[in-house]
């Protein structure tokens, strides 16, 4: 086998490997759902409001888990928010999380499609 043929085979093998990884990462199994924190408002030691953006297919339902965290970033409250089909693919939502002690922030933990 000539040196040129060996180089071409090596390049082809690397290309196939990279494309395979990309397909697994971003292909049909990749999530089309995204939740992103927008803001929060501490209401006192028993509650915090969180405002967050959700991007999803219009006809899908997702469940987003939001968390309230204390000054040590320990979870002091959590809530699951179900978001059903909508006219738009991205929208902003606000919900209140009950807390067991004073929270200093609230974040979106994850948003997942409901089967």
Coordinates of N, CA, C and O in Angstrom, one line a residue:
X1 N 0.8 -1.2 0.0 CA 0.0 0.0 0.0 C 0.9 1.2 0.0 O 1.8 1.3 0.8
X2 N 0.6 2.2 -0.8 CA 1.4 3.4 -1.0 C 1.2 4.3 0.2 O 0.1 4.2 0.9
X3 N 2.1 5.2 0.4 CA 2.0 6.2 1.5 C 0.8 7.1 1.3 O 0.0 7.4 2.3
X4 N 0.5 7.5 0.1 CA -0.7 8.3 -0.2 C -2.0 7.6 0.2 O -2.9 8.2 0.8
X5 N -2.1 6.3 -0.1 CA -3.2 5.5 0.2 C -3.4 5.4 1.7 O -4.5 5.5 2.3
X6 N -2.3 5.2 2.4 CA -2.4 5.1 3.9 C -2.9 6.4 4.5 O -3.7 6.4 5.4
X7 N -2.4 7.5 4.0 CA -2.8 8.8 4.5 C -4.3 9.0 4.2 O -5.0 9.5 5.1
X8 N -4.7 8.7 3.1 CA -6.2 8.9 2.7 C -7.0 8.0 3.6 O -8.1 8.4 4.0
X9 N -6.6 6.8 3.9 CA -7.4 5.9 4.8 C -7.4 6.4 6.2 O -8.5 6.4 6.9
X10 N -6.3 7.0 6.7 CA -6.3 7.5 8.0 C -7.2 8.7 8.1 O -8.0 8.9 9.1
X11 N -7.2 9.6 7.1 CA -8.1 10.8 7.1 C -9.5 10.4 7.0 O -10.4 10.9 7.7
X12 N -9.8 9.4 6.2 CA -11.2 8.9 6.1 C -11.6 8.3 7.5 O -12.8 8.5 7.9
X13 N -10.8 7.5 8.2 CA -11.1 6.9 9.5 C -11.4 8.0 10.5 O -12.4 7.9 11.3
X14 N -10.6 9.0 10.5 CA -10.8 10.1 11.5 C -12.1 10.9 11.2 O -12.8 11.2 12.1
X15 N -12.3 11.1 9.9 CA -13.6 11.8 9.5 C -14.8 11.0 9.9 O -15.7 11.6 10.5
X16 N -14.8 9.7 9.7 CA -15.9 8.8 10.1 C -16.1 8.9 11.7 O -17.2 9.0 12.2
X17 N -15.0 8.9 12.4 CA -15.0 8.9 13.9 C -15.6 10.2 14.3 O -16.5 10.3 15.2
X18 N -15.2 11.3 13.8 CA -15.7 12.7 14.1 C -17.2 12.8 13.8 O -18.0 13.3 14.6
X19 N -17.6 12.4 12.6 CA -19.0 12.4 12.2 C -19.9 11.5 13.1 O -21.0 11.9 13.5
X20 N -19.3 10.4 13.5 CA -20.1 9.5 14.4 C -20.3 10.1 15.8 O -21.4 10.1 16.3
X21 N -19.3 10.7 16.3 CA -19.4 11.4 17.6 C -20.4 12.6 17.5 O -21.3 12.8 18.3
X22 N -20.3 13.3 16.4 CA -21.2 14.5 16.2 C -22.7 14.0 16.0 O -23.6 14.6 16.6
X23 N -22.9 12.9 15.4 CA -24.3 12.3 15.2 C -24.8 11.9 16.5 O -26.0 12.2 16.8
X24 N -24.0 11.2 17.3 CA -24.5 10.8 18.6 C -24.8 12.0 19.5 O -25.8 12.0 20.3
X25 N -23.9 13.0 19.5 CA -24.1 14.2 20.3 C -25.2 15.1 19.9 O -26.0 15.5 20.7
X26 N -25.3 15.3 18.6 CA -26.3 16.3 18.1 C -27.4 15.7 17.2 O -28.2 16.4 16.6
X27 N -27.4 14.4 17.0 CA -28.3 13.8 16.1 C -29.7 13.7 16.6 O -30.1 14.5 17.5
X28 N -30.4 12.6 16.2 CA -31.8 12.5 16.6 C -32.0 12.3 18.1 O -33.1 12.6 18.6
X29 N -31.0 11.9 18.8 CA -31.2 11.7 20.3 C -30.9 13.0 21.0 O -31.2 13.1 22.2
X30 N -30.4 14.0 20.4 CA -30.1 15.3 21.1 C -31.4 16.0 21.5 O -32.4 16.0 20.8
X31 N -31.3 16.6 22.6 CA -32.5 17.3 23.2 C -32.7 18.6 22.4 O -31.8 19.3 22.1
X32 N -34.0 18.9 22.1 CA -34.4 20.1 21.5 C -35.0 21.1 22.5 O -35.7 22.0 22.2
X33 N -34.8 20.8 23.8 CA -35.3 21.5 24.9 C -34.2 22.3 25.6 O -33.1 21.7 25.8
X34 N -34.5 23.5 25.9 CA -33.5 24.3 26.7 C -34.2 25.2 27.7 O -35.2 25.8 27.4
X35 N -33.7 25.1 28.9 CA -34.3 26.0 30.0 C -33.1 26.9 30.5 O -32.0 26.4 30.6
X36 N -33.4 28.2 30.6 CA -32.3 29.1 31.0 C -32.9 30.1 32.0 O -34.0 30.7 31.8
X37 N -32.1 30.3 33.1 CA -32.5 31.3 34.1 C -32.6 32.7 33.5 O -31.7 33.1 32.7
X38 N -33.6 33.5 34.0 CA -33.6 34.9 33.6 C -33.5 35.8 34.8 O -32.8 36.8 34.7
X39 N -34.1 35.4 35.9 CA -34.0 36.2 37.1 C -34.8 35.6 38.2 O -35.4 34.5 38.1
X40 N -34.6 36.1 39.4 CA -35.3 35.6 40.6 C -35.6 36.8 41.6 O -35.0 37.9 41.4
X41 N -36.5 36.5 42.5 CA -36.9 37.5 43.5 C -37.1 36.8 44.8 O -38.1 36.0 44.9
X42 N -36.3 37.0 45.8 CA -36.5 36.4 47.1 C -37.7 37.1 47.8 O -37.7 38.3 48.0
X43 N -38.7 36.3 48.2 CA -39.9 36.8 48.8 C -39.8 36.7 50.3 O -40.7 37.1 51.0
X44 N -38.7 36.2 50.9 CA -38.5 36.0 52.3 C -38.0 34.6 52.6 O -37.6 33.9 51.6
X45 N -38.0 34.1 53.8 CA -37.4 32.8 54.1 C -38.3 31.6 53.7 O -37.8 30.5 53.7
X46 N -39.5 31.9 53.2 CA -40.3 30.8 52.8 C -40.6 30.7 51.3 O -41.3 29.7 50.9
X47 N -40.1 31.6 50.5 CA -40.4 31.5 49.1 C -39.4 32.4 48.2 O -38.9 33.4 48.7
X48 N -39.3 31.9 47.0 CA -38.5 32.7 46.0 C -39.2 32.5 44.7 O -39.7 31.5 44.3
X49 N -39.3 33.6 43.9 CA -39.9 33.5 42.6 C -38.7 33.4 41.6 O -37.7 34.0 41.8
X50 N -38.9 32.5 40.6 CA -37.9 32.4 39.5 C -38.6 32.7 38.2 O -39.7 32.3 37.9
X51 N -37.9 33.4 37.3 CA -38.4 33.7 36.0 C -37.3 33.0 35.1 O -36.1 33.2 35.2
X52 N -37.8 32.2 34.1 CA -36.9 31.5 33.2 C -37.5 31.3 31.8 O -38.7 31.4 31.6
X53 N -36.6 31.2 30.9 CA -37.0 31.0 29.5 C -36.9 29.5 29.1 O -36.0 28.8 29.6
X54 N -37.9 29.0 28.3 CA -37.9 27.7 27.9 C -38.1 27.6 26.4 O -39.0 28.3 25.8
X55 N -37.2 26.9 25.7 CA -37.3 26.7 24.3 C -37.6 25.2 24.1 O -36.9 24.4 24.7
X56 N -38.6 25.0 23.2 CA -39.0 23.6 23.0 C -39.8 23.5 21.7 O -40.3 24.6 21.2
X57 N -40.0 22.4 21.1 CA -40.9 22.3 20.0 C -42.3 22.7 20.4 O -42.8 22.4 21.5
X58 N -43.0 23.5 19.6 CA -44.3 24.0 19.9 C -45.3 23.0 20.4 O -46.1 23.3 21.3
X59 N -45.3 21.8 19.8 CA -46.4 20.8 20.1 C -46.0 19.9 21.2 O -46.7 18.9 21.5
X60 N -44.8 20.1 21.9 CA -44.3 19.2 23.0 C -44.7 19.7 24.3 O -44.9 20.9 24.6
X61 N -44.6 18.8 25.3 CA -44.8 19.1 26.7 C -43.4 18.8 27.4 O -42.8 17.8 27.1
X62 N -43.0 19.7 28.2 CA -41.8 19.5 29.0 C -42.0 19.7 30.5 O -43.0 20.4 30.9
X63 N -41.2 19.1 31.3 CA -41.2 19.4 32.7 C -39.8 20.0 33.1 O -38.8 19.4 32.8
X64 N -39.9 21.1 33.7 CA -38.6 21.8 34.1 C -38.6 21.7 35.6 O -39.6 21.9 36.3
X65 N -37.4 21.4 36.1 CA -37.1 21.3 37.5 C -36.4 22.6 37.9 O -35.3 22.8 37.3
X66 N -36.9 23.4 38.8 CA -36.3 24.6 39.3 C -35.9 24.4 40.7 O -36.6 23.7 41.5
X67 N -34.8 25.1 41.1 CA -34.3 24.9 42.5 C -34.0 26.3 43.1 O -33.6 27.2 42.5
X68 N -34.2 26.3 44.4 CA -33.8 27.5 45.2 C -32.6 27.1 46.0 O -32.6 26.0 46.6
X69 N -31.6 28.0 46.1 CA -30.3 27.6 46.8 C -30.1 28.6 47.8 O -30.3 29.8 47.7
X70 N -29.4 28.2 48.9 CA -29.0 29.1 50.0 C -27.6 29.6 49.7 O -27.1 29.4 48.7
X71 N -27.1 30.4 50.7 CA -25.8 31.0 50.5 C -24.7 30.0 50.3 O -23.6 30.4 49.8
X72 N -24.9 28.8 50.8 CA -23.8 27.7 50.6 C -24.1 26.9 49.3 O -23.5 25.9 49.1
X73 N -25.1 27.4 48.5 CA -25.5 26.7 47.3 C -26.1 25.3 47.5 O -26.1 24.5 46.7
X74 N -26.6 25.1 48.8 CA -27.4 23.9 49.1 C -28.9 24.2 48.7 O -29.4 25.3 48.8
X75 N -29.5 23.1 48.2 CA -30.9 23.2 47.8 C -31.8 23.4 49.0 O -31.8 22.6 49.9
X76 N -32.6 24.5 48.9 CA -33.6 24.7 50.0 C -35.0 24.7 49.5 O -35.9 25.0 50.3
X77 N -35.2 24.4 48.3 CA -36.5 24.3 47.7 C -36.4 23.8 46.2 O -35.4 24.0 45.6
X78 N -37.4 23.1 45.8 CA -37.4 22.6 44.4 C -38.9 22.5 44.0 O -39.8 22.4 44.8
X79 N -39.0 22.6 42.7 CA -40.4 22.5 42.1 C -40.3 22.0 40.7 O -39.4 22.4 39.9
X80 N -41.3 21.2 40.3 CA -41.4 20.8 38.9 C -42.5 21.6 38.2 O -43.6 21.7 38.8
X81 N -42.2 22.2 37.1 CA -43.1 23.0 36.3 C -43.4 22.3 35.0 O -42.5 22.1 34.2
X82 N -44.6 22.0 34.7 CA -45.0 21.4 33.4 C -45.5 22.5 32.5 O -46.3 23.3 32.8
X83 N -44.9 22.4 31.3 CA -45.2 23.4 30.3 C -45.7 22.6 29.0 O -44.9 21.8 28.5
X84 N -46.9 22.9 28.7 CA -47.5 22.1 27.6 C -47.3 22.8 26.2 O -46.6 23.8 26.1
X85 N -48.0 22.3 25.2 CA -47.9 22.8 23.9 C -48.3 24.3 23.9 O -49.1 24.7 24.7
X86 N -47.6 25.1 23.0 CA -47.8 26.5 23.0 C -47.8 27.0 21.5 O -47.3 26.3 20.6
X87 N -48.2 28.2 21.3 CA -48.2 28.9 20.0 C -46.7 29.2 19.6 O -46.5 29.4 18.4
X88 N -45.8 29.4 20.5 CA -44.5 29.8 20.2 C -43.5 28.7 20.7 O -43.8 27.9 21.6
X89 N -42.3 28.7 20.2 CA -41.3 27.7 20.5 C -40.5 28.1 21.7 O -39.8 27.3 22.3
X90 N -40.5 29.4 22.0 CA -39.7 29.9 23.2 C -40.6 30.9 24.0 O -41.1 31.8 23.3
X91 N -40.6 30.8 25.3 CA -41.4 31.7 26.1 C -40.8 31.8 27.5 O -39.9 31.0 27.9
X92 N -41.2 32.8 28.2 CA -40.7 33.1 29.5 C -41.8 32.8 30.6 O -43.0 33.1 30.4
X93 N -41.4 32.1 31.6 CA -42.3 31.7 32.7 C -41.8 32.2 34.0 O -40.6 32.3 34.2
X94 N -42.8 32.4 35.0 CA -42.4 32.7 36.4 C -43.2 31.8 37.3 O -44.4 31.5 37.0
X95 N -42.5 31.3 38.3 CA -43.2 30.4 39.3 C -42.6 30.7 40.7 O -41.5 31.2 40.8
X96 N -43.3 30.3 41.7 CA -42.8 30.5 43.1 C -42.4 29.1 43.6 O -43.1 28.1 43.5
X97 N -41.2 29.1 44.2 CA -40.7 27.9 44.8 C -40.8 28.1 46.4 O -40.3 29.1 46.9
X98 N -41.4 27.2 47.0 CA -41.5 27.2 48.5 C -40.1 26.8 49.0 O -39.4 25.9 48.5
X99 N -39.6 27.5 50.1 CA -38.3 27.2 50.6 C -38.3 26.9 52.1 O -39.2 27.3 52.8
X100 N -37.3 26.1 52.5 CA -37.3 25.7 53.9 C -36.4 26.7 54.8 O -36.5 26.7 56.0
X101 N -35.7 27.6 54.1 CA -34.9 28.7 54.7 C -34.7 29.7 53.6 O -35.0 29.5 52.5
X102 N -34.0 30.8 54.0 CA -33.8 31.9 53.1 C -33.0 31.4 51.9 O -31.9 30.9 52.1
X103 N -33.5 31.6 50.7 CA -32.7 31.4 49.5 C -32.0 32.6 49.0 O -32.5 33.7 49.3
X104 N -30.9 32.5 48.4 CA -30.2 33.6 47.8 C -30.2 33.6 46.3 O -29.8 34.6 45.7
X105 N -30.7 32.5 45.7 CA -30.8 32.5 44.2 C -31.8 31.3 43.9 O -32.1 30.5 44.7
X106 N -32.2 31.3 42.6 CA -33.0 30.3 42.1 C -32.5 30.0 40.7 O -32.1 30.9 39.9
X107 N -32.5 28.7 40.3 CA -31.9 28.3 39.0 C -32.8 27.2 38.4 O -33.5 26.5 39.1
X108 N -32.6 27.1 37.1 CA -33.2 26.0 36.3 C -32.3 24.8 36.4 O -31.1 24.9 36.0
X109 N -32.7 23.7 37.0 CA -31.8 22.5 37.0 C -31.8 21.8 35.7 O -30.8 21.5 35.1
X110 N -33.0 21.5 35.2 CA -33.2 20.8 33.9 C -34.6 21.0 33.3 O -35.5 21.2 34.1
X111 N -34.7 20.8 32.0 CA -36.0 20.7 31.4 C -35.9 19.5 30.5 O -34.9 19.3 29.7
X112 N -36.9 18.6 30.5 CA -36.9 17.4 29.8 C -38.3 17.2 29.1 O -39.3 17.6 29.6
X113 N -38.2 16.6 27.9 CA -39.5 16.3 27.2 C -40.2 15.2 27.9 O -39.6 14.3 28.4
X114 N -41.6 15.3 27.9 CA -42.4 14.3 28.5 C -42.9 13.4 27.3 O -43.3 13.9 26.3
X115 N -42.8 12.1 27.5 CA -43.2 11.2 26.4 C -44.7 11.2 26.2 O -45.5 11.4 27.1

